[in-house]
Amino acid sequence: MDVSPTLWVLTIAGLGALIAIDFLIGRKPHDVSVKEAGIWTAVWIALAALFGLGLLLFSGGQPAGEFFAGFITEKSLSVDNLFVFVLIMGKFAVPSQYQQRVLLVGVLIALVLRAVFIAAGAAVIANFAWVFYIFGAFLIYTAWKLIQEARSEESEEEFEENKLLKAVERRFGVADKYHGTALFIRRNSKLVMTPMLVVMLAIGTTDVLFALDSIPAIFGLTQDPYIVFTANAFALMGLRQLYFLIGDLLRKLVHLSYGLSVILGFIGVKLVLHALHESGIHVPEISIPFSLGFIVLVLAVTTVTSLRASKKQAQAEAAESSKDRVEA
């Protein structure tokens, strides 16, 4: 796409306005109901769909297809992030009424940092076509690693703070309790961070680690920085509401890692084929319509098999519990 500086400014301003509206709506700390989360999740998905339709109308099917493929991929990878967000909330014992504020600011931090990643990735791709081999190999490796982790009986039950977060905590110090939505307080005439700011930084910086997978993945679907940025933005901005909507469902998506590994492996192969094609080697390339259909199919199958497996497991546990009561 030939995106003018004016369109970039208008797009960023529009996204900023949406974030501001979201912030104003959630400015008062409160427990988010399933109904509220469901309504706003639908709103964000509808906005993404309208944006994609706008691309279809003004730029054609190719950019629109790339946007929808990128959005769905980023959204599915973001769901995996929610598992870690749950661990972070538990680690810092975030009161339920403050969780939406934490997620809003944390996701905003992640969006800004991802924009830097996207700009760097676009610059590298524009000058070094061979980087597609690296991206492709990395995604295939990540897919294999996801499968190995899914098959492992060990599960990560505790969030470990990264080095950047620990360094910030040492520099400013951390208060021993929450002080409403305040980010800093004064203690002995010195500014000290509250746990609220720490957990926001934890979510924002942790999401950047996930970007190491998702940014190469979306560049495997489109090399247009505008589409990469907007797909990431729409996928991230609805993440706060999705957290409250599918909190209980997360534990039932037992096959999600397998589905994501298939998607990442598929995009990795697509990237390698594209790199070979750019090198002058005649190999088949995977089209965007096929990629979009494949991603949707994998997610649908993963969801169905996960829910069936969870239901069987719940029935087995109920039967075992009933048997123990009878024996007792």
Tab-separated table of C-alpha atoms in Angstrom:
chain	number	residue	atom	x	y	z
A	1	MET	CA	0.000	0.000	0.000
A	2	ASP	CA	1.069	3.556	-0.743
A	3	VAL	CA	0.354	5.110	2.637
A	4	SER	CA	0.816	8.864	2.865
A	5	PRO	CA	2.130	10.581	6.016
A	6	THR	CA	-1.315	12.168	6.382
A	7	LEU	CA	-3.003	8.748	6.502
A	8	TRP	CA	-0.479	7.568	9.089
A	9	VAL	CA	-1.219	10.615	11.253
A	10	LEU	CA	-4.988	10.180	10.900
A	11	THR	CA	-4.757	6.464	11.716
A	12	ILE	CA	-2.653	7.022	14.835
A	13	ALA	CA	-4.943	9.881	15.893
A	14	GLY	CA	-8.007	7.663	15.393
A	15	LEU	CA	-6.483	4.826	17.416
A	16	GLY	CA	-5.469	7.335	20.087
A	17	ALA	CA	-9.052	8.599	20.263
A	18	LEU	CA	-10.359	5.046	20.666
A	19	ILE	CA	-7.868	4.402	23.466
A	20	ALA	CA	-8.891	7.651	25.155
A	21	ILE	CA	-12.581	6.660	24.979
A	22	ASP	CA	-11.719	3.231	26.387
A	23	PHE	CA	-9.773	4.905	29.201
A	24	LEU	CA	-12.610	7.289	30.033
A	25	ILE	CA	-15.130	4.451	30.129
A	26	GLY	CA	-12.964	2.437	32.498
A	27	ARG	CA	-11.594	5.380	34.504
A	28	LYS	CA	-13.601	4.457	37.601
A	29	PRO	CA	-12.215	1.288	39.257
A	30	HIS	CA	-14.826	-1.464	39.290
A	31	ASP	CA	-15.264	-5.187	38.793
A	32	VAL	CA	-15.864	-5.897	35.097
A	33	SER	CA	-18.903	-8.093	34.484
A	34	VAL	CA	-19.079	-10.733	31.761
A	35	LYS	CA	-21.808	-8.683	30.068
A	36	GLU	CA	-19.665	-5.532	29.963
A	37	ALA	CA	-16.635	-7.467	28.731
A	38	GLY	CA	-18.730	-9.214	26.078
A	39	ILE	CA	-20.194	-5.975	24.739
A	40	TRP	CA	-16.831	-4.240	24.441
A	41	THR	CA	-15.135	-7.299	22.977
A	42	ALA	CA	-17.800	-7.296	20.260
A	43	VAL	CA	-17.269	-3.551	19.738
A	44	TRP	CA	-13.507	-3.931	19.232
A	45	ILE	CA	-13.956	-6.860	16.843
A	46	ALA	CA	-16.592	-4.862	14.926
A	47	LEU	CA	-14.209	-1.897	14.660
A	48	ALA	CA	-11.467	-4.188	13.317
A	49	ALA	CA	-13.921	-5.656	10.805
A	50	LEU	CA	-14.979	-2.168	9.668
A	51	PHE	CA	-11.343	-1.166	9.238
A	52	GLY	CA	-10.712	-4.291	7.150
A	53	LEU	CA	-13.784	-3.553	5.025
A	54	GLY	CA	-12.470	-0.019	4.552
A	55	LEU	CA	-9.218	-1.460	3.228
A	56	LEU	CA	-11.228	-3.708	0.905
A	57	LEU	CA	-13.220	-0.745	-0.404
A	58	PHE	CA	-10.361	1.711	-0.905
A	59	SER	CA	-7.309	-0.511	-1.448
A	60	GLY	CA	-8.602	-3.837	-2.782
A	61	GLY	CA	-8.774	-7.456	-1.695
A	62	GLN	CA	-5.055	-8.081	-1.165
A	63	PRO	CA	-4.489	-5.528	1.646
A	64	ALA	CA	-7.831	-6.431	3.248
A	65	GLY	CA	-7.001	-10.147	3.182
A	66	GLU	CA	-3.571	-9.463	4.685
A	67	PHE	CA	-5.137	-7.368	7.447
A	68	PHE	CA	-7.714	-10.002	8.402
A	69	ALA	CA	-5.113	-12.801	8.325
A	70	GLY	CA	-2.754	-10.699	10.454
A	71	PHE	CA	-5.489	-9.622	12.871
A	72	ILE	CA	-6.751	-13.162	13.450
A	73	THR	CA	-3.213	-14.468	13.916
A	74	GLU	CA	-2.283	-11.704	16.360
A	75	LYS	CA	-5.567	-12.134	18.236
A	76	SER	CA	-5.029	-15.871	18.639
A	77	LEU	CA	-1.454	-15.333	19.819
A	78	SER	CA	-2.728	-12.671	22.231
A	79	VAL	CA	-5.081	-15.202	23.825
A	80	ASP	CA	-1.995	-17.213	24.742
A	81	ASN	CA	-0.643	-14.054	26.419
A	82	LEU	CA	-3.666	-14.029	28.720
A	83	PHE	CA	-2.382	-17.127	30.518
A	84	VAL	CA	0.660	-15.106	31.590
A	85	PHE	CA	-1.480	-12.079	32.468
A	86	VAL	CA	-3.433	-14.297	34.891
A	87	LEU	CA	-0.143	-15.333	36.526
A	88	ILE	CA	0.987	-11.690	36.780
A	89	MET	CA	-2.286	-10.615	38.409
A	90	GLY	CA	-1.926	-13.435	40.921
A	91	LYS	CA	1.753	-12.724	41.557
A	92	PHE	CA	1.084	-9.095	42.500
A	93	ALA	CA	-2.306	-9.804	44.148
A	94	VAL	CA	-4.028	-7.106	42.088
A	95	PRO	CA	-7.446	-6.216	43.590
A	96	SER	CA	-10.194	-7.153	41.124
A	97	GLN	CA	-11.497	-3.582	40.808
A	98	TYR	CA	-8.069	-2.357	39.622
A	99	GLN	CA	-7.352	-5.112	37.101
A	100	GLN	CA	-8.955	-3.333	34.151
A	101	ARG	CA	-6.811	-0.199	34.747
A	102	VAL	CA	-3.681	-2.356	34.959
A	103	LEU	CA	-4.514	-4.091	31.687
A	104	LEU	CA	-5.376	-0.858	29.876
A	105	VAL	CA	-2.085	0.859	30.682
A	106	GLY	CA	-0.067	-2.339	30.331
A	107	VAL	CA	-1.478	-2.991	26.862
A	108	LEU	CA	-0.832	0.658	25.896
A	109	ILE	CA	2.820	0.248	26.900
A	110	ALA	CA	2.974	-2.954	24.844
A	111	LEU	CA	1.457	-1.200	21.815
A	112	VAL	CA	4.069	1.575	21.891
A	113	LEU	CA	6.926	-0.913	22.264
A	114	ARG	CA	5.531	-3.090	19.478
A	115	ALA	CA	5.423	-0.049	17.177
A	116	VAL	CA	9.180	0.258	17.684
A	117	PHE	CA	9.613	-3.456	16.866
A	118	ILE	CA	7.490	-3.104	13.730
A	119	ALA	CA	9.433	-0.070	12.486
A	120	ALA	CA	12.727	-1.905	13.030
A	121	GLY	CA	11.424	-5.068	11.357
A	122	ALA	CA	10.162	-3.140	8.322
A	123	ALA	CA	13.499	-1.370	7.934
A	124	VAL	CA	15.419	-4.651	8.103
A	125	ILE	CA	13.123	-6.386	5.602
A	126	ALA	CA	13.323	-3.469	3.168
A	127	ASN	CA	17.111	-3.713	3.060
A	128	PHE	CA	17.854	-7.390	3.666
A	129	ALA	CA	15.572	-9.902	1.921
A	130	TRP	CA	17.521	-12.811	3.430
A	131	VAL	CA	16.049	-11.974	6.848
A	132	PHE	CA	12.971	-13.966	5.745
A	133	TYR	CA	15.065	-17.141	6.113
A	134	ILE	CA	15.835	-16.160	9.735
A	135	PHE	CA	12.223	-15.268	10.502
A	136	GLY	CA	11.000	-18.508	8.928
A	137	ALA	CA	13.504	-20.687	10.771
A	138	PHE	CA	12.739	-18.906	14.039
A	139	LEU	CA	8.995	-19.481	13.692
A	140	ILE	CA	9.472	-23.164	12.846
A	141	TYR	CA	11.719	-23.512	15.904
A	142	THR	CA	9.142	-21.685	18.050
A	143	ALA	CA	6.401	-23.994	16.774
A	144	TRP	CA	8.449	-27.052	17.755
A	145	LYS	CA	9.205	-25.519	21.159
A	146	LEU	CA	5.482	-24.899	21.760
A	147	ILE	CA	4.700	-28.534	20.997
A	148	GLN	CA	7.418	-29.708	23.383
A	149	GLU	CA	6.080	-27.441	26.144
A	150	ALA	CA	2.506	-28.611	25.525
A	151	ARG	CA	3.562	-32.253	25.781
A	152	SER	CA	5.551	-31.641	28.931
A	153	GLU	CA	3.774	-32.484	32.161
A	154	GLU	CA	5.377	-29.513	33.876
A	155	SER	CA	3.379	-26.304	33.847
A	156	GLU	CA	4.591	-22.846	34.766
A	157	GLU	CA	2.630	-21.725	37.793
A	158	GLU	CA	4.537	-18.627	38.848
A	159	PHE	CA	5.508	-15.447	37.050
A	160	GLU	CA	9.175	-14.496	37.186
A	161	GLU	CA	10.025	-10.796	36.912
A	162	ASN	CA	12.353	-9.871	34.041
A	163	LYS	CA	15.660	-8.076	34.536
A	164	LEU	CA	14.353	-4.713	33.329
A	165	LEU	CA	11.524	-4.778	35.836
A	166	LYS	CA	13.858	-5.738	38.687
A	167	ALA	CA	16.224	-2.895	37.756
A	168	VAL	CA	13.378	-0.346	37.830
A	169	GLU	CA	12.212	-1.652	41.213
A	170	ARG	CA	15.745	-1.311	42.638
A	171	ARG	CA	16.021	2.232	41.271
A	172	PHE	CA	12.771	3.616	42.677
A	173	GLY	CA	11.721	1.172	45.373
A	174	VAL	CA	8.227	-0.267	45.751
A	175	ALA	CA	5.520	0.525	48.284
A	176	ASP	CA	4.259	-2.370	50.389
A	177	LYS	CA	0.594	-1.938	49.412
A	178	TYR	CA	-1.706	-0.497	46.741
A	179	HIS	CA	-2.722	3.166	47.027
A	180	GLY	CA	-5.783	3.240	44.793
A	181	THR	CA	-4.782	3.901	41.181
A	182	ALA	CA	-1.761	6.033	42.165
A	183	LEU	CA	1.474	5.102	40.401
A	184	PHE	CA	3.879	6.912	42.759
A	185	ILE	CA	3.719	7.962	46.401
A	186	ARG	CA	6.086	9.934	48.602
A	187	ARG	CA	7.779	8.043	51.403
A	188	ASN	CA	10.274	9.948	53.537
A	189	SER	CA	10.325	12.736	50.906
A	190	LYS	CA	11.278	10.216	48.211
A	191	LEU	CA	9.166	9.110	45.229
A	192	VAL	CA	8.385	5.402	45.428
A	193	MET	CA	6.560	3.220	42.896
A	194	THR	CA	3.314	1.578	43.905
A	195	PRO	CA	2.573	-2.080	43.077
A	196	MET	CA	0.052	-0.682	40.542
A	197	LEU	CA	2.852	0.742	38.366
A	198	VAL	CA	4.985	-2.375	38.794
A	199	VAL	CA	2.274	-4.711	37.525
A	200	MET	CA	1.544	-2.365	34.587
A	201	LEU	CA	5.206	-2.476	33.597
A	202	ALA	CA	5.221	-6.247	34.080
A	203	ILE	CA	2.360	-6.724	31.614
A	204	GLY	CA	3.747	-4.222	29.095
A	205	THR	CA	7.295	-5.588	29.050
A	206	THR	CA	6.206	-9.221	29.172
A	207	ASP	CA	4.031	-8.678	26.100
A	208	VAL	CA	7.121	-7.479	24.214
A	209	LEU	CA	8.639	-10.933	24.744
A	210	PHE	CA	5.591	-12.400	23.003
A	211	ALA	CA	6.174	-9.922	20.175
A	212	LEU	CA	9.351	-11.837	19.342
A	213	ASP	CA	7.001	-14.535	18.006
A	214	SER	CA	4.082	-12.490	16.756
A	215	ILE	CA	5.959	-9.778	14.820
A	216	PRO	CA	7.839	-12.272	12.562
A	217	ALA	CA	4.566	-14.193	12.204
A	218	ILE	CA	2.617	-11.237	10.844
A	219	PHE	CA	5.507	-10.215	8.586
A	220	GLY	CA	5.081	-13.676	7.105
A	221	LEU	CA	1.562	-12.682	6.083
A	222	THR	CA	2.256	-9.125	4.943
A	223	GLN	CA	5.312	-6.919	4.548
A	224	ASP	CA	3.267	-3.715	4.675
A	225	PRO	CA	4.182	-1.795	7.884
A	226	TYR	CA	0.791	-0.047	7.894
A	227	ILE	CA	-1.124	-3.324	7.921
A	228	VAL	CA	1.275	-4.880	10.432
A	229	PHE	CA	0.810	-1.947	12.821
A	230	THR	CA	-2.985	-1.675	12.524
A	231	ALA	CA	-3.509	-5.449	12.850
A	232	ASN	CA	-1.396	-5.434	16.022
A	233	ALA	CA	-3.187	-2.372	17.364
A	234	PHE	CA	-6.687	-3.786	16.922
A	235	ALA	CA	-5.617	-7.177	18.309
A	236	LEU	CA	-4.091	-5.614	21.424
A	237	MET	CA	-6.704	-2.968	22.164
A	238	GLY	CA	-9.470	-5.489	22.731
A	239	LEU	CA	-7.263	-7.668	24.902
A	240	ARG	CA	-8.381	-6.080	28.183
A	241	GLN	CA	-12.031	-6.969	27.662
A	242	LEU	CA	-11.136	-10.405	26.334
A	243	TYR	CA	-9.254	-11.093	29.569
A	244	PHE	CA	-12.447	-10.700	31.615
A	245	LEU	CA	-14.660	-12.432	29.048
A	246	ILE	CA	-12.770	-15.698	28.670
A	247	GLY	CA	-11.001	-15.874	32.021
A	248	ASP	CA	-12.688	-19.170	32.905
A	249	LEU	CA	-12.512	-20.436	29.329
A	250	LEU	CA	-8.714	-20.134	29.264
A	251	ARG	CA	-8.323	-23.242	31.414
A	252	LYS	CA	-10.465	-25.180	28.930
A	253	LEU	CA	-8.348	-24.328	25.871
A	254	VAL	CA	-6.026	-27.236	26.559
A	255	HIS	CA	-5.019	-27.654	22.905
A	256	LEU	CA	-4.336	-23.966	22.217
A	257	SER	CA	-0.561	-24.425	22.215
A	258	TYR	CA	-0.863	-27.145	19.571
A	259	GLY	CA	-3.006	-24.912	17.384
A	260	LEU	CA	-0.639	-21.973	17.711
A	261	SER	CA	2.349	-24.195	16.948
A	262	VAL	CA	0.668	-25.356	13.718
A	263	ILE	CA	-0.057	-21.743	12.731
A	264	LEU	CA	3.470	-20.541	13.512
A	265	GLY	CA	5.003	-23.512	11.696
A	266	PHE	CA	2.776	-22.860	8.676
A	267	ILE	CA	3.776	-19.184	8.545
A	268	GLY	CA	7.435	-20.179	8.995
A	269	VAL	CA	7.225	-22.431	5.943
A	270	LYS	CA	5.454	-19.623	4.064
A	271	LEU	CA	8.313	-17.249	4.918
A	272	VAL	CA	10.974	-19.693	3.746
A	273	LEU	CA	9.127	-20.248	0.463
A	274	HIS	CA	8.849	-16.484	0.010
A	275	ALA	CA	12.585	-16.072	0.702
A	276	LEU	CA	13.413	-18.761	-1.873
A	277	HIS	CA	11.146	-17.033	-4.392
A	278	GLU	CA	12.871	-13.689	-3.734
A	279	SER	CA	16.214	-15.418	-4.323
A	280	GLY	CA	15.099	-16.411	-7.815
A	281	ILE	CA	14.263	-20.038	-7.033
A	282	HIS	CA	10.962	-21.123	-8.578
A	283	VAL	CA	8.892	-22.515	-5.705
A	284	PRO	CA	5.150	-22.296	-5.052
A	285	GLU	CA	4.055	-19.434	-2.800
A	286	ILE	CA	1.154	-19.652	-0.381
A	287	SER	CA	-1.591	-17.144	-1.134
A	288	ILE	CA	-3.261	-14.896	1.442
A	289	PRO	CA	-6.769	-16.412	0.934
A	290	PHE	CA	-5.331	-19.888	1.588
A	291	SER	CA	-3.408	-18.595	4.631
A	292	LEU	CA	-6.524	-16.932	6.053
A	293	GLY	CA	-8.644	-20.058	5.559
A	294	PHE	CA	-5.965	-22.305	7.064
A	295	ILE	CA	-5.553	-20.122	10.172
A	296	VAL	CA	-9.312	-19.952	10.791
A	297	LEU	CA	-9.673	-23.725	10.294
A	298	VAL	CA	-6.840	-24.528	12.726
A	299	LEU	CA	-8.309	-22.228	15.391
A	300	ALA	CA	-11.782	-23.719	14.948
A	301	VAL	CA	-10.510	-27.297	15.221
A	302	THR	CA	-8.333	-26.380	18.214
A	303	THR	CA	-11.272	-24.791	20.042
A	304	VAL	CA	-13.610	-27.734	19.403
A	305	THR	CA	-11.084	-30.399	20.429
A	306	SER	CA	-10.082	-28.362	23.509
A	307	LEU	CA	-13.651	-28.026	24.739
A	308	ARG	CA	-14.329	-31.740	24.152
A	309	ALA	CA	-11.174	-32.740	26.011
A	310	SER	CA	-12.023	-30.390	28.899
A	311	LYS	CA	-15.547	-31.791	29.113
A	312	LYS	CA	-14.257	-35.384	29.227
A	313	GLN	CA	-11.712	-34.433	31.878
A	314	ALA	CA	-14.398	-32.746	34.000
A	315	GLN	CA	-16.649	-35.821	33.693
A	316	ALA	CA	-13.785	-38.103	34.671
A	317	GLU	CA	-12.948	-35.943	37.704
A	318	ALA	CA	-16.611	-35.873	38.739
A	319	ALA	CA	-16.834	-39.665	38.451
A	320	GLU	CA	-13.633	-40.084	40.475
A	321	SER	CA	-14.903	-37.713	43.152
A	322	SER	CA	-18.221	-39.585	43.327
A	323	LYS	CA	-16.379	-42.891	43.654
A	324	ASP	CA	-14.247	-41.521	46.512
A	325	ARG	CA	-17.362	-40.330	48.372
A	326	VAL	CA	-18.995	-43.766	47.988
A	327	GLU	CA	-15.879	-45.521	49.296
A	328	ALA	CA	-15.684	-43.101	52.217
